[in-house]
Amino acid sequence: MKSSNLLLSLSVTALVAACTPPSVEQQAWRVQDIAAPALAGSAQAHMATTEQSELFLSWLEPHGDAGYELRFSTLSGAGWSAPSTIAAGDNWFVNWADFPSVVPIDARFVVAHWLVLKPDQYYAYDIAYAISGDAGVTWSSPRVLNVDTAVAEHGFVSFFPWQDGIGAVWLDGRRIAALSIDELFELEEA
């Protein structure tokens, strides 16, 4: 029994040693600071890459007195592309954790999303989205992703290629919105 444990320990050690990446000195890595094209006051940055390693950077930029614009730019060997605006609004739910995204699905299709507050609500919002079929040059009119009408949170969206289209998952607050205050406290205590 002791010899099999020793053999297992040696095998694991050898496997870990074999998987150790080359040292920093052995790699031709170069760190380069590249300033983002976002204006001062911008926030909620999100990055995604295409299969060809093109980088998409999206962010929220202040717009007017109380609004925001969802903007994006792509990085190539020549640097950042000129920033483009996908959508703008003054009724968006903006916070530090659940933020918009621009996600390339393939070489042509790109999907963008942002959160829109329900009227007269603060923590109830829907997921607005738009799609580009020409790699972000033009965008569809905004639509609502979550088709329910619940006064609830809908957010933390992730998009991905799905069959011949675009898949999406998100956190859906419909069940929480339907609970009473007592039921909510019971959930917190559990």
XYZ file of N, CA, C and O in Angstrom:
760
model
N 0.821 -1.190 0.000
C 0.000 0.000 0.000
C 0.866 1.255 0.000
O 0.601 2.183 -0.717
N 1.942 1.235 0.829
C 2.822 2.394 0.894
C 3.524 2.621 -0.440
O 3.678 3.743 -0.877
N 3.942 1.574 -1.097
C 4.648 1.743 -2.363
C 3.716 2.269 -3.443
O 4.124 3.042 -4.289
N 2.431 1.891 -3.437
C 1.506 2.422 -4.451
C 1.227 3.901 -4.192
O 1.084 4.673 -5.138
N 1.160 4.325 -2.928
C 0.975 5.748 -2.621
C 2.189 6.549 -3.056
O 2.072 7.645 -3.582
N 3.388 5.986 -2.824
C 4.612 6.654 -3.242
C 4.662 6.763 -4.762
O 4.992 7.803 -5.317
N 4.289 5.696 -5.453
C 4.277 5.695 -6.912
C 3.289 6.730 -7.437
O 3.583 7.471 -8.364
N 2.110 6.807 -6.805
C 1.103 7.788 -7.199
C 1.637 9.199 -6.979
O 1.498 10.057 -7.844
N 2.288 9.439 -5.851
C 2.860 10.753 -5.577
C 3.918 11.114 -6.598
O 3.967 12.233 -7.093
N 4.774 10.181 -6.949
C 5.806 10.445 -7.940
C 5.201 10.687 -9.313
O 5.645 11.544 -10.056
N 4.152 9.957 -9.660
C 3.494 10.134 -10.956
C 2.854 11.506 -11.054
O 2.943 12.176 -12.073
N 2.200 11.932 -9.985
C 1.568 13.247 -9.977
C 2.628 14.333 -10.064
O 2.493 15.288 -10.816
N 3.701 14.180 -9.352
C 4.787 15.155 -9.401
C 5.361 15.237 -10.802
O 5.598 16.318 -11.328
N 5.564 14.124 -11.430
C 6.103 14.121 -12.794
C 5.126 14.778 -13.758
O 5.521 15.521 -14.650
N 3.856 14.523 -13.594
C 2.852 15.128 -14.458
C 2.827 16.638 -14.270
O 2.804 17.393 -15.237
N 2.867 17.100 -13.042
C 2.880 18.535 -12.776
C 4.138 19.166 -13.364
O 4.089 20.209 -13.992
N 5.281 18.511 -13.191
C 6.530 19.045 -13.743
C 6.458 19.108 -15.263
O 6.953 20.052 -15.878
N 5.843 18.125 -15.889
C 5.738 18.118 -17.353
C 4.820 19.233 -17.856
O 4.960 19.692 -18.978
N 3.860 19.665 -17.033
C 2.920 20.701 -17.436
C 3.383 22.107 -17.083
O 2.702 23.080 -17.386
N 4.516 22.232 -16.422
C 5.001 23.540 -16.033
C 5.364 24.345 -17.274
O 6.124 23.871 -18.116
N 4.807 25.532 -17.425
C 5.119 26.335 -18.612
C 6.573 26.800 -18.587
O 7.209 26.832 -17.540
N 7.086 27.156 -19.734
C 8.460 27.662 -19.771
C 8.582 28.917 -18.904
O 7.608 29.637 -18.702
N 9.759 29.153 -18.418
C 9.972 30.335 -17.588
C 9.782 31.594 -18.424
O 9.817 31.562 -19.653
N 9.606 32.703 -17.750
C 9.417 33.979 -18.434
C 10.605 34.279 -19.336
O 10.450 34.788 -20.437
N 11.805 33.920 -18.885
C 13.000 34.173 -19.679
C 12.987 33.379 -20.980
O 13.557 33.794 -21.982
N 12.346 32.218 -20.990
C 12.325 31.372 -22.175
C 11.292 31.830 -23.204
O 11.338 31.403 -24.341
N 10.349 32.650 -22.803
C 9.297 33.079 -23.719
C 9.630 34.431 -24.327
O 10.359 35.216 -23.764
N 9.084 34.669 -25.473
C 9.295 35.942 -26.162
C 8.122 36.882 -25.881
O 7.590 37.513 -26.782
N 7.702 36.948 -24.633
C 6.583 37.820 -24.251
C 7.050 39.258 -24.193
O 8.170 39.553 -23.784
N 6.183 40.128 -24.564
C 6.480 41.544 -24.473
C 5.230 42.238 -23.948
O 4.143 42.060 -24.486
N 5.365 42.998 -22.906
C 4.244 43.746 -22.345
C 4.222 45.115 -22.988
O 5.249 45.791 -23.060
N 3.059 45.491 -23.488
C 2.933 46.790 -24.151
C 1.667 47.465 -23.625
O 0.596 46.872 -23.611
N 1.795 48.681 -23.217
C 0.658 49.460 -22.738
C -0.043 50.067 -23.948
O 0.574 50.772 -24.745
N -1.332 49.772 -24.095
C -2.120 50.307 -25.202
C -3.291 51.069 -24.599
O -4.153 50.478 -23.961
N -3.316 52.361 -24.787
C -4.393 53.179 -24.225
C -5.715 52.828 -24.894
O -5.788 52.660 -26.108
N -6.754 52.701 -24.092
C -8.093 52.413 -24.613
C -8.655 53.665 -25.286
O -8.325 54.787 -24.906
N -9.521 53.497 -26.264
C -10.088 54.645 -26.977
C -11.261 55.304 -26.267
O -11.855 56.245 -26.784
N -11.606 54.848 -25.079
C -12.746 55.401 -24.330
C -12.391 56.765 -23.742
O -11.253 57.003 -23.335
N -13.382 57.645 -23.692
C -13.184 58.972 -23.112
C -13.139 58.906 -21.590
O -13.627 57.948 -20.985
N -12.609 59.929 -20.977
C -12.597 60.032 -19.518
C -14.019 59.951 -18.994
O -14.945 60.483 -19.604
N -14.218 59.245 -17.903
C -15.543 59.068 -17.317
C -16.238 57.807 -17.801
O -17.302 57.442 -17.300
N -15.640 57.130 -18.763
C -16.215 55.871 -19.254
C -15.984 54.769 -18.232
O -15.059 54.835 -17.428
N -16.828 53.732 -18.281
C -16.718 52.630 -17.319
C -17.395 51.387 -17.877
O -17.876 51.391 -18.996
N -17.448 50.347 -17.077
C -18.087 49.080 -17.397
C -17.521 48.460 -18.679
O -18.257 48.052 -19.576
N -16.202 48.341 -18.737
C -15.540 47.772 -19.907
C -15.760 46.264 -19.984
O -15.844 45.579 -18.964
N -15.852 45.769 -21.208
C -15.985 44.340 -21.466
C -15.147 44.007 -22.691
O -15.136 44.770 -23.656
N -14.429 42.878 -22.649
C -13.623 42.464 -23.793
C -14.036 41.070 -24.239
O -14.376 40.222 -23.418
N -13.984 40.863 -25.557
C -14.261 39.560 -26.157
C -13.422 39.447 -27.421
O -13.067 40.457 -28.028
N -13.112 38.213 -27.821
C -12.291 38.020 -29.018
C -13.013 37.171 -30.047
O -13.881 36.367 -29.711
N -12.616 37.352 -31.296
C -13.115 36.528 -32.380
C -12.233 35.292 -32.496
O -11.176 35.216 -31.860
N -12.630 34.351 -33.333
C -11.800 33.171 -33.578
C -10.470 33.560 -34.211
O -9.489 32.849 -34.102
N -10.438 34.717 -34.874
C -9.206 35.197 -35.494
C -8.394 36.074 -34.540
O -7.485 36.774 -34.953
N -8.740 36.066 -33.263
C -8.053 36.805 -32.202
C -8.205 38.320 -32.302
O -7.402 39.060 -31.742
N -9.211 38.803 -33.009
C -9.489 40.241 -33.007
C -10.177 40.570 -31.685
O -11.082 39.864 -31.256
N -9.734 41.618 -31.039
C -10.262 41.997 -29.731
C -11.358 43.043 -29.882
O -11.166 44.054 -30.564
N -12.505 42.799 -29.255
C -13.596 43.767 -29.175
C -13.612 44.333 -27.767
O -13.684 43.579 -26.795
N -13.539 45.632 -27.633
C -13.645 46.315 -26.349
C -14.922 47.145 -26.379
O -15.137 47.922 -27.308
N -15.772 46.959 -25.371
C -16.983 47.780 -25.272
C -16.990 48.472 -23.916
O -16.346 48.020 -22.965
N -17.729 49.580 -23.827
C -17.784 50.346 -22.592
C -18.999 51.268 -22.627
O -19.606 51.486 -23.667
N -19.338 51.800 -21.453
C -20.378 52.828 -21.345
C -19.682 54.169 -21.225
O -18.740 54.330 -20.446
N -20.179 55.119 -21.986
C -19.626 56.471 -21.969
C -20.751 57.431 -21.585
O -21.862 57.310 -22.099
N -20.493 58.365 -20.667
C -21.534 59.332 -20.312
C -22.025 60.079 -21.546
O -21.244 60.419 -22.435
N -23.341 60.319 -21.574
C -23.970 60.981 -22.718
C -25.035 61.940 -22.185
O -25.999 61.504 -21.554
N -24.846 63.209 -22.406
C -25.816 64.184 -21.906
C -25.764 64.291 -20.392
O -24.777 63.921 -19.755
N -26.853 64.770 -19.798
C -26.887 64.988 -18.347
C -27.016 63.696 -17.547
O -26.442 63.562 -16.478
N -27.806 62.737 -18.055
C -28.048 61.539 -17.254
C -27.994 60.267 -18.077
O -28.369 59.212 -17.589
N -27.535 60.335 -19.289
C -27.578 59.165 -20.149
C -26.223 58.531 -20.387
O -25.191 58.999 -19.903
N -26.264 57.456 -21.149
C -25.060 56.705 -21.496
C -25.134 56.270 -22.954
O -26.207 56.133 -23.526
N -23.957 56.014 -23.513
C -23.835 55.399 -24.823
C -23.087 54.091 -24.652
O -22.112 54.032 -23.903
N -23.540 53.050 -25.353
C -22.778 51.814 -25.426
C -21.900 51.933 -26.664
O -22.397 52.101 -27.773
N -20.578 51.919 -26.454
C -19.630 52.111 -27.546
C -18.703 50.905 -27.621
O -18.554 50.159 -26.648
N -18.061 50.742 -28.771
C -17.082 49.677 -28.911
C -16.017 50.067 -29.920
O -16.186 50.989 -30.726
N -14.909 49.341 -29.847
C -13.796 49.509 -30.765
C -13.124 48.144 -30.896
O -13.241 47.310 -30.003
N -12.431 47.923 -32.003
C -11.698 46.669 -32.185
C -10.203 46.969 -32.288
O -9.804 48.027 -32.760
N -9.411 46.030 -31.828
C -7.958 46.179 -31.848
C -7.367 45.245 -32.894
O -7.665 44.052 -32.928
N -6.543 45.818 -33.748
C -5.811 45.023 -34.734
C -4.354 45.466 -34.683
O -3.987 46.307 -33.853
N -3.542 44.947 -35.572
C -2.131 45.332 -35.613
C -1.933 46.815 -35.818
O -0.925 47.385 -35.411
N -2.909 47.479 -36.433
C -2.816 48.920 -36.698
C -3.278 49.754 -35.497
O -3.205 50.969 -35.530
N -3.793 49.123 -34.444
C -4.290 49.844 -33.276
C -5.803 49.748 -33.181
O -6.443 48.918 -33.823
N -6.386 50.613 -32.368
C -7.835 50.618 -32.144
C -8.554 51.251 -33.334
O -8.101 52.241 -33.891
N -9.694 50.676 -33.669
C -10.553 51.298 -34.680
C -11.224 52.521 -34.056
O -11.237 52.676 -32.827
N -11.779 53.374 -34.898
C -12.535 54.522 -34.380
C -13.723 53.992 -33.581
O -14.421 53.083 -34.040
N -13.961 54.498 -32.366
C -15.089 54.014 -31.568
C -16.425 54.250 -32.281
O -16.610 55.256 -32.947
N -17.326 53.295 -32.126
C -18.669 53.375 -32.694
C -19.697 53.283 -31.578
O -19.492 52.561 -30.602
N -20.812 53.980 -31.747
C -21.907 53.927 -30.787
C -22.960 52.951 -31.289
O -23.397 53.036 -32.435
N -23.380 52.054 -30.418
C -24.410 51.076 -30.751
C -25.776 51.574 -30.329
O -26.755 51.457 -31.055
N -25.852 52.141 -29.124
C -27.127 52.610 -28.581
C -26.855 53.678 -27.530
O -25.749 53.773 -27.003
N -27.882 54.470 -27.237
C -27.785 55.498 -26.201
C -29.122 55.576 -25.480
O -30.168 55.292 -26.060
N -29.077 55.944 -24.204
C -30.316 56.083 -23.456
C -30.107 56.699 -22.099
O -28.995 56.695 -21.561
N -31.187 57.230 -21.545
C -31.123 57.822 -20.203
C -31.947 57.013 -19.199
O -32.170 57.450 -18.078
N -32.383 55.820 -19.602
C -33.173 54.961 -18.708
C -32.482 53.608 -18.499
O -33.129 52.593 -18.314
N -31.165 53.609 -18.523
C -30.415 52.366 -18.394
C -30.100 52.066 -16.941
O -29.898 52.975 -16.126
N -30.026 50.777 -16.629
C -29.569 50.339 -15.315
C -28.054 50.156 -15.423
O -27.576 49.295 -16.157
N -27.311 50.987 -14.721
C -25.848 50.983 -14.785
C -25.319 50.718 -13.379
O -25.685 51.421 -12.432
N -24.464 49.703 -13.253
C -23.873 49.390 -11.956
C -22.511 48.741 -12.165
O -22.115 48.465 -13.289
N -21.811 48.474 -11.101
C -20.437 48.001 -11.179
C -20.321 46.516 -11.512
O -19.257 46.057 -11.929
N -21.380 45.744 -11.350
C -21.253 44.295 -11.497
C -21.887 43.736 -12.770
O -21.350 42.829 -13.389
N -23.012 44.254 -13.141
C -23.780 43.713 -14.270
C -23.744 44.741 -15.385
O -24.467 45.725 -15.362
N -22.868 44.540 -16.346
C -22.625 45.588 -17.329
C -22.823 45.079 -18.752
O -22.826 43.879 -19.005
N -22.970 45.990 -19.698
C -23.213 45.629 -21.096
C -22.042 44.883 -21.723
O -20.935 44.853 -21.186
N -22.313 44.310 -22.907
C -21.249 43.624 -23.634
C -21.472 43.750 -25.134
O -22.579 44.015 -25.589
N -20.384 43.567 -25.861
C -20.405 43.433 -27.315
C -19.615 42.164 -27.594
O -18.444 42.074 -27.234
N -20.284 41.166 -28.191
C -19.680 39.842 -28.340
C -19.705 39.407 -29.801
O -20.784 39.277 -30.393
N -18.524 39.168 -30.400
C -18.498 38.631 -31.757
C -18.887 37.152 -31.720
O -18.350 36.389 -30.928
N -19.825 36.774 -32.565
C -20.267 35.380 -32.642
C -19.468 34.639 -33.711
O -19.075 33.503 -33.542
N -19.252 35.290 -34.829
C -18.383 34.768 -35.885
C -17.830 35.972 -36.652
O -17.906 37.106 -36.170
N -17.279 35.745 -37.828
C -16.649 36.840 -38.579
C -17.639 37.936 -38.980
O -17.253 39.083 -39.160
N -18.932 37.605 -39.096
C -19.940 38.597 -39.506
C -20.814 39.074 -38.359
O -21.096 40.256 -38.232
N -21.306 38.125 -37.554
C -22.322 38.456 -36.560
C -21.721 38.882 -35.225
O -20.839 38.213 -34.681
N -22.232 39.995 -34.723
C -21.846 40.530 -33.426
C -23.137 40.876 -32.703
O -24.079 41.390 -33.311
N -23.203 40.599 -31.420
C -24.391 40.925 -30.636
C -23.972 41.832 -29.480
O -22.884 41.681 -28.922
N -24.824 42.797 -29.165
C -24.557 43.735 -28.066
C -25.768 43.745 -27.138
O -26.905 43.542 -27.581
N -25.532 43.965 -25.854
C -26.659 44.087 -24.920
C -26.382 45.176 -23.899
O -25.230 45.540 -23.637
N -27.463 45.709 -23.319
C -27.421 46.675 -22.241
C -28.701 46.510 -21.444
O -29.634 45.825 -21.874
N -28.750 47.089 -20.267
C -29.880 46.903 -19.354
C -30.733 48.159 -19.312
O -30.216 49.260 -19.125
N -32.044 47.983 -19.453
C -32.978 49.113 -19.486
C -33.948 48.988 -18.310
O -34.602 47.953 -18.125
N -34.019 50.062 -17.520
C -34.917 50.069 -16.359
C -36.375 50.001 -16.777
O -36.780 50.586 -17.776
N -37.161 49.284 -15.973
C -38.613 49.323 -16.158
C -39.089 50.665 -15.595
O -38.491 51.192 -14.657
N -40.135 51.253 -16.159
C -40.606 52.561 -15.673
C -40.900 52.547 -14.177
O -41.490 51.600 -13.661
N -40.444 53.577 -13.495
C -40.684 53.782 -12.064
C -40.165 52.646 -11.174
O -40.698 52.402 -10.105
N -39.135 51.960 -11.611
C -38.537 50.874 -10.836
C -37.033 51.104 -10.784
O -36.462 51.657 -11.705
N -36.376 50.616 -9.711
C -34.927 50.760 -9.679
C -34.216 49.431 -9.896
O -33.253 49.358 -10.625
N -34.677 48.381 -9.264
C -34.016 47.092 -9.439
C -34.806 46.159 -10.339
O -34.688 44.950 -10.257
N -35.605 46.707 -11.210
C -36.323 45.910 -12.203
C -35.900 46.425 -13.571
O -36.064 47.604 -13.874
N -35.344 45.529 -14.368
C -34.839 45.958 -15.671
C -34.872 44.801 -16.654
O -34.902 43.633 -16.288
N -34.890 45.169 -17.918
C -34.917 44.215 -19.020
C -33.577 44.240 -19.745
O -32.783 45.162 -19.599
N -33.372 43.235 -20.587
C -32.160 43.128 -21.389
C -32.485 43.592 -22.804
O -33.255 42.953 -23.514
N -31.905 44.709 -23.194
C -32.034 45.179 -24.573
C -30.843 44.637 -25.360
O -29.741 44.496 -24.817
N -31.068 44.322 -26.626
C -29.964 43.845 -27.451
C -30.133 44.312 -28.890
O -31.222 44.684 -29.326
N -29.026 44.297 -29.604
C -29.008 44.603 -31.033
C -28.008 43.661 -31.682
O -27.062 43.195 -31.033
N -28.220 43.379 -32.961
C -27.354 42.458 -33.695
C -26.802 43.169 -34.921
O -27.502 43.933 -35.583
N -25.549 42.881 -35.205
C -24.909 43.361 -36.428
C -24.580 42.159 -37.303
O -24.026 41.171 -36.813
N -24.910 42.231 -38.575
C -24.582 41.175 -39.516
C -23.399 41.526 -40.397
O -23.056 40.790 -41.318
N -22.768 42.678 -40.098
C -21.616 43.113 -40.906
C -20.434 43.501 -40.009
O -19.780 44.511 -40.231
N -20.194 42.685 -38.996
C -19.041 42.848 -38.081
C -19.047 44.159 -37.311
O -18.001 44.682 -36.953
N -20.239 44.711 -37.052
C -20.344 45.902 -36.221
C -20.442 47.212 -36.967
O -20.452 48.271 -36.344
N -20.549 47.164 -38.289
C -20.668 48.404 -39.056
C -22.062 49.005 -38.862
O -22.206 50.194 -38.602
N -23.112 48.189 -38.992
C -24.490 48.645 -38.763
C -25.143 47.713 -37.746
O -24.714 46.559 -37.573
N -26.188 48.210 -37.082
C -26.854 47.459 -36.020
C -28.356 47.448 -36.238
O -28.925 48.414 -36.757
N -28.990 46.372 -35.797
C -30.451 46.284 -35.838
C -31.049 47.257 -34.836
O -30.343 47.787 -33.964
N -32.339 47.474 -34.936
C -33.045 48.237 -33.906
C -33.008 47.431 -32.617
O -33.003 46.193 -32.649
N -32.989 48.110 -31.469
C -32.977 47.376 -30.193
C -34.242 46.542 -30.008
O -35.323 46.931 -30.434
N -34.056 45.394 -29.380
C -35.159 44.500 -29.013
C -34.968 44.101 -27.561
O -33.900 44.299 -26.999
N -35.998 43.497 -26.964
C -35.897 43.014 -25.589
C -35.668 41.511 -25.627
O -36.417 40.774 -26.279
N -34.623 41.052 -24.947
C -34.263 39.639 -24.946
C -35.204 38.812 -24.079
O -35.674 37.760 -24.497
N -35.442 39.262 -22.866
C -36.335 38.516 -21.980
C -37.779 38.867 -22.357
O -38.166 40.018 -22.338
N -38.558 37.876 -22.714
C -39.902 38.136 -23.241
C -40.973 38.245 -22.160
O -42.116 38.586 -22.464
N -40.623 37.973 -20.915
C -41.611 38.098 -19.846
C -41.825 39.568 -19.504
O -41.021 40.423 -19.861
N -42.914 39.850 -18.826
C -43.219 41.230 -18.422
C -43.071 41.419 -16.914
O -43.553 42.408 -16.373
N -42.409 40.489 -16.253
C -42.247 40.556 -14.802
C -41.468 41.804 -14.396
O -40.529 42.212 -15.078
N -41.879 42.392 -13.294
C -41.143 43.513 -12.714
C -40.047 42.875 -11.864
O -40.219 42.617 -10.683
N -38.918 42.580 -12.530
C -37.840 41.827 -11.897
C -36.518 42.158 -12.572
O -36.487 42.823 -13.605
N -35.457 41.657 -11.962
C -34.126 41.820 -12.548
C -33.908 40.773 -13.634
O -34.301 39.619 -13.494
N -33.271 41.193 -14.704
C -32.833 40.303 -15.771
C -31.438 40.793 -16.148
O -31.299 41.933 -16.570
N -30.442 39.972 -15.981
C -29.103 40.469 -16.268
C -28.041 39.404 -16.235
O -28.323 38.224 -16.287
N -26.787 39.837 -16.161
C -25.607 38.976 -16.194
C -25.678 38.059 -17.415
O -25.649 36.847 -17.319
N -25.768 38.696 -18.572
C -25.978 38.002 -19.835
C -24.667 37.455 -20.398
O -23.635 38.121 -20.331
N -24.729 36.261 -20.974
C -23.615 35.693 -21.733
C -24.159 35.228 -23.075
O -25.161 34.515 -23.127
N -23.498 35.644 -24.144
C -23.856 35.228 -25.498
C -22.821 34.233 -26.003
O -21.652 34.302 -25.627
N -23.240 33.351 -26.915
C -22.338 32.349 -27.470
C -22.910 31.841 -28.791
O -24.114 31.946 -29.034
N -22.039 31.300 -29.659
C -22.547 30.699 -30.892
C -23.424 29.496 -30.541
O -23.064 28.699 -29.671
N -24.560 29.366 -31.189
C -25.457 28.246 -30.910
C -26.059 27.769 -32.218
O -26.791 28.519 -32.870
N -25.713 26.559 -32.602
C -26.135 25.973 -33.873
C -25.817 26.973 -34.985
O -24.662 27.313 -35.170
N -26.807 27.472 -35.703
C -26.537 28.456 -36.751
C -26.939 29.861 -36.311
O -27.240 30.718 -37.141
N -26.938 30.107 -35.018
C -27.385 31.405 -34.528
C -26.633 31.844 -33.290
O -25.462 31.516 -33.103
N -27.342 32.566 -32.444
C -26.763 33.138 -31.230
C -27.525 32.595 -30.032
O -28.755 32.684 -29.976
N -26.805 32.050 -29.072
C -27.401 31.588 -27.826
C -27.185 32.637 -26.745
O -26.260 33.444 -26.821
N -28.048 32.630 -25.745
C -27.922 33.568 -24.622
C -28.408 32.905 -23.339
O -29.381 32.140 -23.362
N -27.719 33.193 -22.262
C -28.166 32.804 -20.926
C -28.084 34.040 -20.050
O -27.264 34.927 -20.286
N -28.964 34.113 -19.051
C -28.947 35.236 -18.133
C -29.615 34.836 -16.829
O -30.317 33.827 -16.764
N -29.377 35.624 -15.800
C -30.066 35.429 -14.530
C -31.425 36.097 -14.639
O -31.536 37.245 -15.072
N -32.438 35.379 -14.230
C -33.816 35.820 -14.395
C -34.452 35.932 -13.019
O -34.517 34.943 -12.296
N -34.919 37.116 -12.656
C -35.448 37.359 -11.317
C -36.935 37.144 -11.151
O -37.507 37.557 -10.145
N -37.599 36.483 -12.093
C -39.056 36.320 -12.000
C -39.496 35.600 -10.731
O -40.483 35.987 -10.122
N -38.786 34.548 -10.352
C -39.214 33.801 -9.148
C -39.037 34.641 -7.895
O -39.864 34.598 -6.994
N -37.963 35.410 -7.828
C -37.738 36.270 -6.666
C -38.815 37.355 -6.601
O -39.341 37.659 -5.541
N -39.162 37.939 -7.740
C -40.168 38.999 -7.779
C -41.525 38.503 -7.305
O -42.320 39.268 -6.767
N -41.797 37.211 -7.466
C -43.092 36.656 -7.087
C -43.172 36.307 -5.597
O -44.250 36.007 -5.099
N -42.051 36.353 -4.882
C -42.040 35.988 -3.464
C -42.485 37.149 -2.589
O -42.264 38.309 -2.906
N -43.074 36.799 -1.460
C -43.448 37.818 -0.475
C -42.204 38.199 0.327
O -41.179 37.519 0.270
N -42.303 39.257 1.115
C -41.183 39.692 1.965
C -40.785 38.578 2.921
O -39.598 38.308 3.114
N -41.758 37.902 3.528
C -41.451 36.800 4.456
C -40.702 35.676 3.744
O -39.746 35.117 4.279
N -41.108 35.337 2.532
C -40.437 34.287 1.777
C -39.012 34.688 1.417
O -38.102 33.856 1.427
N -38.793 35.967 1.107
C -37.443 36.449 0.815
C -36.534 36.290 2.019
O -35.387 35.870 1.904
N -37.051 36.633 3.221
C -36.245 36.485 4.434
C -35.936 35.031 4.714
O -34.857 34.683 5.165
N -36.882 34.135 4.419
C -36.635 32.713 4.594
C -35.509 32.241 3.679
O -34.678 31.435 4.067
N -35.462 32.750 2.447
C -34.382 32.386 1.532
C -33.034 32.857 2.039
O -32.045 32.158 1.946
N -32.996 34.062 2.606
C -31.735 34.592 3.115
C -31.230 33.798 4.298
O -30.040 33.638 4.502
N -32.156 33.283 5.120
C -31.764 32.523 6.307
C -31.334 31.123 5.950
O -30.613 30.487 6.704
N -31.756 30.610 4.829
C -31.443 29.208 4.452
C -30.003 29.040 4.053
O -29.269 29.885 3.761
